[in-house]
Coordinates of C-alpha atoms in Angstrom, one line a residue:
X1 CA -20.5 95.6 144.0
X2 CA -21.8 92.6 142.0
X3 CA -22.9 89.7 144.0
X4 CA -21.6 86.8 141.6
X5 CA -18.8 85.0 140.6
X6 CA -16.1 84.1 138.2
X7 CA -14.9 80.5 137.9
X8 CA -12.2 78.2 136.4
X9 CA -13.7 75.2 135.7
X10 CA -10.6 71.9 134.3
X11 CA -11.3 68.7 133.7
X12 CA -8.7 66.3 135.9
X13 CA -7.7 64.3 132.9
X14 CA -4.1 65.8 133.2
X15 CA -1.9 68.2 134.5
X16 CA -2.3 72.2 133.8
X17 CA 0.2 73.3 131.3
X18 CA 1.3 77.2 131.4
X19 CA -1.4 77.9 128.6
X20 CA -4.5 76.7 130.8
X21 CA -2.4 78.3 133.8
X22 CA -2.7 82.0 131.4
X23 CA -6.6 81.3 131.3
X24 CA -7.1 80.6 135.1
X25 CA -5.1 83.7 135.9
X26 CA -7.2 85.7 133.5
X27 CA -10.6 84.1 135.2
X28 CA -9.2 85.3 138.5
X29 CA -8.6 88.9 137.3
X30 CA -11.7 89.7 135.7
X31 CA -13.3 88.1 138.9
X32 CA -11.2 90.2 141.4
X33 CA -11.0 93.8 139.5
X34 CA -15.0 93.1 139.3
X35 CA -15.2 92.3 142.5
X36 CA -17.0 89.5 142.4
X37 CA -16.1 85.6 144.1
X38 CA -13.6 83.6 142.3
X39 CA -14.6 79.3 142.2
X40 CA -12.9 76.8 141.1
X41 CA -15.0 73.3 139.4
X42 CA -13.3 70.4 139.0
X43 CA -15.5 69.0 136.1
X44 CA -14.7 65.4 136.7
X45 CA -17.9 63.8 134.9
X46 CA -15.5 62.3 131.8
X47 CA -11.7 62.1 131.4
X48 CA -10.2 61.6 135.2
X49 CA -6.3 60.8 135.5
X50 CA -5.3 59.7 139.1
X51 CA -3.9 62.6 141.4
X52 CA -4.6 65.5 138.1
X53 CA -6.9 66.9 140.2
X54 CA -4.4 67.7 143.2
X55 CA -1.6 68.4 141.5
X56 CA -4.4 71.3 139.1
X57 CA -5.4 72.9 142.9
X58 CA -1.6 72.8 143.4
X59 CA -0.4 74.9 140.2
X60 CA -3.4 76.9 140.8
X61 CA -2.7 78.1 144.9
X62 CA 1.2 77.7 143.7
X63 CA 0.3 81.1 141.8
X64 CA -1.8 82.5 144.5
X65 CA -5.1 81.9 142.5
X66 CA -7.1 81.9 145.9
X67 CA -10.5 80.4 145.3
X68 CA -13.8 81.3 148.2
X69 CA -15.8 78.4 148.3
X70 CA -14.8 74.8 148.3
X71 CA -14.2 72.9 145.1
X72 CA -17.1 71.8 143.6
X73 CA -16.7 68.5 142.0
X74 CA -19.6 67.8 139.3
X75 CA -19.6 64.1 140.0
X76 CA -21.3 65.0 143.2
X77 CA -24.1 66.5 141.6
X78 CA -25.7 64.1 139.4
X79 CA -28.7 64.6 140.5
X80 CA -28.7 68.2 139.8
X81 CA -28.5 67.2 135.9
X82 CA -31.2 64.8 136.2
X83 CA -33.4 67.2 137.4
X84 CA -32.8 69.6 134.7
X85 CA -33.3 66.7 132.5
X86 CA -37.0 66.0 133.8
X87 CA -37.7 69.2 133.8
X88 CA -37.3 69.4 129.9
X89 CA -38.7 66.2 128.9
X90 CA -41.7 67.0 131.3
X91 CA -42.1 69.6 128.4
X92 CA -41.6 67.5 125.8
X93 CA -37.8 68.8 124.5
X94 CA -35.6 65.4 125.0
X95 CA -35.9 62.4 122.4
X96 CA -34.0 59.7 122.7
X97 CA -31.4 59.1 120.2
X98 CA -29.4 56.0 119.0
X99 CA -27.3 57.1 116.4
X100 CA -23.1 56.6 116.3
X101 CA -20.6 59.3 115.8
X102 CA -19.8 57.5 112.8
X103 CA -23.6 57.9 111.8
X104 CA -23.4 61.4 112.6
X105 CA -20.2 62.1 111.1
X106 CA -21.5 60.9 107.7
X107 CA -25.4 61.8 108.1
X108 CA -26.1 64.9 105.2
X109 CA -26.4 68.2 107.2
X110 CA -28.1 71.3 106.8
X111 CA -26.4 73.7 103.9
X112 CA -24.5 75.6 105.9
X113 CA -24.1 73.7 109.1
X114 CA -21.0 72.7 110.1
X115 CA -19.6 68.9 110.0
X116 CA -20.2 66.8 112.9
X117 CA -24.1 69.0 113.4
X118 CA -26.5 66.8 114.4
X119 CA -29.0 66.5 111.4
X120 CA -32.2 65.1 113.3
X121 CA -32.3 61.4 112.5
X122 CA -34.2 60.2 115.4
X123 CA -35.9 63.1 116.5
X124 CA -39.6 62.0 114.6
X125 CA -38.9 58.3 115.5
X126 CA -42.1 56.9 116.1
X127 CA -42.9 54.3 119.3
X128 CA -42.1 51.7 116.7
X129 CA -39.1 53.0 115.8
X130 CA -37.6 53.7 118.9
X131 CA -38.7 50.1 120.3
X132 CA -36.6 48.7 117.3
X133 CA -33.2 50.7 118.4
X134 CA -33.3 50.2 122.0
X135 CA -32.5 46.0 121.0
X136 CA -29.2 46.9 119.4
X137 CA -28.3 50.3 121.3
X138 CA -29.0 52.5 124.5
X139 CA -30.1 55.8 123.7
X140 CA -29.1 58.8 124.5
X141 CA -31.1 61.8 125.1
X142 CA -30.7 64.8 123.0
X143 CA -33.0 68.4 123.3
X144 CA -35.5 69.4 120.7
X145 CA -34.1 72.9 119.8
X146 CA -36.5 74.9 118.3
X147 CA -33.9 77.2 116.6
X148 CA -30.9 76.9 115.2
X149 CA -28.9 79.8 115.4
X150 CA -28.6 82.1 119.1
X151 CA -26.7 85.1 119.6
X152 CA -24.8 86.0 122.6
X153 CA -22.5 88.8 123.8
X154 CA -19.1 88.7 124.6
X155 CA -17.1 91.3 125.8
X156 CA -13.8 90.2 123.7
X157 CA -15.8 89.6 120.4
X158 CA -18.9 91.5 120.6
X159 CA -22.0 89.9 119.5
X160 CA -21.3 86.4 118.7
X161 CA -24.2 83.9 116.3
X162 CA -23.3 80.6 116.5
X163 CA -25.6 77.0 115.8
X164 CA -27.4 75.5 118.2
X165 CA -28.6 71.8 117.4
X166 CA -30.3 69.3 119.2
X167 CA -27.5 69.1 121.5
X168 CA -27.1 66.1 123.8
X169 CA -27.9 66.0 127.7
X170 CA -27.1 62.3 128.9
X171 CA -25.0 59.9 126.3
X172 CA -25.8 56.7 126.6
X173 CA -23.9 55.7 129.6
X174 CA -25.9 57.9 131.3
X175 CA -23.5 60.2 131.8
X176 CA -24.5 64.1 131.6
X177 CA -23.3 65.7 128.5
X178 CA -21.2 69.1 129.3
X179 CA -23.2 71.9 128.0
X180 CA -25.8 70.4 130.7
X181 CA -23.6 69.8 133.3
X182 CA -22.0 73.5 132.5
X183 CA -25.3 75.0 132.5
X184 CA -27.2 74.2 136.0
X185 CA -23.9 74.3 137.9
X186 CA -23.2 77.7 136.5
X187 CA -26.6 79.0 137.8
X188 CA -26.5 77.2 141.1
X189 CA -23.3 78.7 141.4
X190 CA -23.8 82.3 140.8
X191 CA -21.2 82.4 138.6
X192 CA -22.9 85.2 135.9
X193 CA -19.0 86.0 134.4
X194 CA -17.1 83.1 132.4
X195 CA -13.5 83.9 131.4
X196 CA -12.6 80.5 129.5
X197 CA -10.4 80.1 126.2
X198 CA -11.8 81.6 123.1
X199 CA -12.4 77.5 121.8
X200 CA -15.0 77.5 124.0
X201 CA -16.6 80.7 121.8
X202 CA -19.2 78.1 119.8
X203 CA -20.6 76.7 123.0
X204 CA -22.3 79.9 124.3
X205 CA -24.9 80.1 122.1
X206 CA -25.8 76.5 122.8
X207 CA -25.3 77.2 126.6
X208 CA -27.1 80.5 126.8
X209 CA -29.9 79.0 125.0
X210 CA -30.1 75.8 127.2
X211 CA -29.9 78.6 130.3
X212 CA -32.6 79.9 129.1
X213 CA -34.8 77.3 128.2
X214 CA -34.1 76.1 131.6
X215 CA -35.4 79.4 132.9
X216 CA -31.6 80.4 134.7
X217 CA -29.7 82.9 133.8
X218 CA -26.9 83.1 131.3
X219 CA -23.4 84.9 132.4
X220 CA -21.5 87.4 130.6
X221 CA -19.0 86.0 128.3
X222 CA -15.2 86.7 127.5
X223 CA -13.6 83.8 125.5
X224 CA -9.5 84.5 125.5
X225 CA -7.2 84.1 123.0
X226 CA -5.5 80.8 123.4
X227 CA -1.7 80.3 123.6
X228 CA -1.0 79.6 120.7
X229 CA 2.6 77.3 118.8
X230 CA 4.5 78.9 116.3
X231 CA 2.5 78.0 113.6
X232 CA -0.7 79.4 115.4
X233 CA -2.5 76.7 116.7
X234 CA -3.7 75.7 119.9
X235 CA -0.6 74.9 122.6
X236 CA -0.3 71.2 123.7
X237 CA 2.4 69.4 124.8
X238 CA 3.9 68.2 121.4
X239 CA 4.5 71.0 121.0
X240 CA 6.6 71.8 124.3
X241 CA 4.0 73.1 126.5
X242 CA 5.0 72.6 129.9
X243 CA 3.5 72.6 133.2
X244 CA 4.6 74.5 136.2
X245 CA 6.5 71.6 137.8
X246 CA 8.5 71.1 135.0
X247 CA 9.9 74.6 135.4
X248 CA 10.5 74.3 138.5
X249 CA 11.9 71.0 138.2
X250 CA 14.1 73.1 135.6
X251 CA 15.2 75.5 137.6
X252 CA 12.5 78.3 136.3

């Protein structure tokens, strides 16, 4: 019987509607039929709405989602990031980096990369350089990937090549980056089997190659289909998705 764990892992910035509800149901059974321990991570690091988080445990038990450990709340591990941080730049793979989104947005890119890739302005600053930025804005700290593509293997889509850039770890408010954050409390965790929406896909190559770098192991994939509107894209409340109090509210 394997030893680790599945997990579902929401950020409190709102309530669950029945289209993240589908995806934590779907953690919880490849978890169980695997028999491995279901967790639930309240990733709490960004976008936090007052009381999300309780009424998110609530849907969750409400549909007998039983989790086996307590919540795990990534604000209370900062230090855990910051380590993994250290360890990195102790090897020379963080720069710091002081460029916008607008910046970014409009920077030229690799060929083939895809809008928004970070093209490596301030990864050969020089001391000079650096000293210069820090008087008009706080850096953040980004990795120095040596690749950029990383393969992974999902069990929905098979083997799956995606970009990795020089992906950020802290922004500039000091605040660790999610592919970090996602990373060491995965492996700290046990958790070696992630079942999360299939628009997560492009962020396991970064992760598994962060997990690695990081000498942890990467889990086994399965990125879900999403539920999708009528005119196939991605189910959000405009478009009438609807939580499970607001069924029951309606007499559902």
């Amino acid at each position: 019987m394997p030893a680790g764990a599945g997990r579902f892992a929401p950020s409190p910035s709102g309530d669950l509607h029945l289209g993240n509800l589908r995806t934590a149901m779907l953690a919880w059974l490849f978890a169980r039929s695997t028999g491995r321990r279901f967790l639930v991570r309240i990733e709490d690091l960004d976008r936090v709405r007052a009381g999300a988080e309780h009424r998110q445990l609530a849907g969750l038990a409400a549909l007998g989602l039983a989790w086996d450990t307590e919540v795990v709340r990534q604000s209370g591990r900062l230090e855990r990031y910051l380590d993994a941080v250290g360890q990195l730049r102790a090897r020379g793979l963080v720069y710091e980096c002081f460029c916008t989104r607008r910046e970014i947005l409009h920077a030229p890119t690799a060929p083939h990369a895809p809008q928004g890739a970070y093209p490596g302005t301030c990864r050969d600053l020089d001391e000079a350089g650096r000293q210069a930025r820090r008087r008009t804005r706080p850096a953040a700290l980004r990795l120095r990937a040596d690749t950029d593509r990383f393969t992974v293997r999902d069990q929905l889509h098979g083997n799956y090549t995606g970009m990795v850039d020089d992906m950020v770890l802290l922004r500039n408010d000091g605040v660790p980056a999610y592919n970090l954050a996602a990373v060491v409390d995965d492996a700290a965790q046990g958790v070696d089997q992630v079942v999360r929406g299939d628009d997560l896909l492009s962020s396991a190559p970064r992760q598994a190659y962060l997990a690695g770098l990081l000498g942890l192991p990467a889990p086994r994939y399965a990125h879900v289909p999403l539920v999708l509107n009528p005119e196939r894209r991605r189910l959000a409340k405009r478009d009438g998705a609807v939580t499970l109090g607001e069924l029951v509210k309606g007499g559902m």
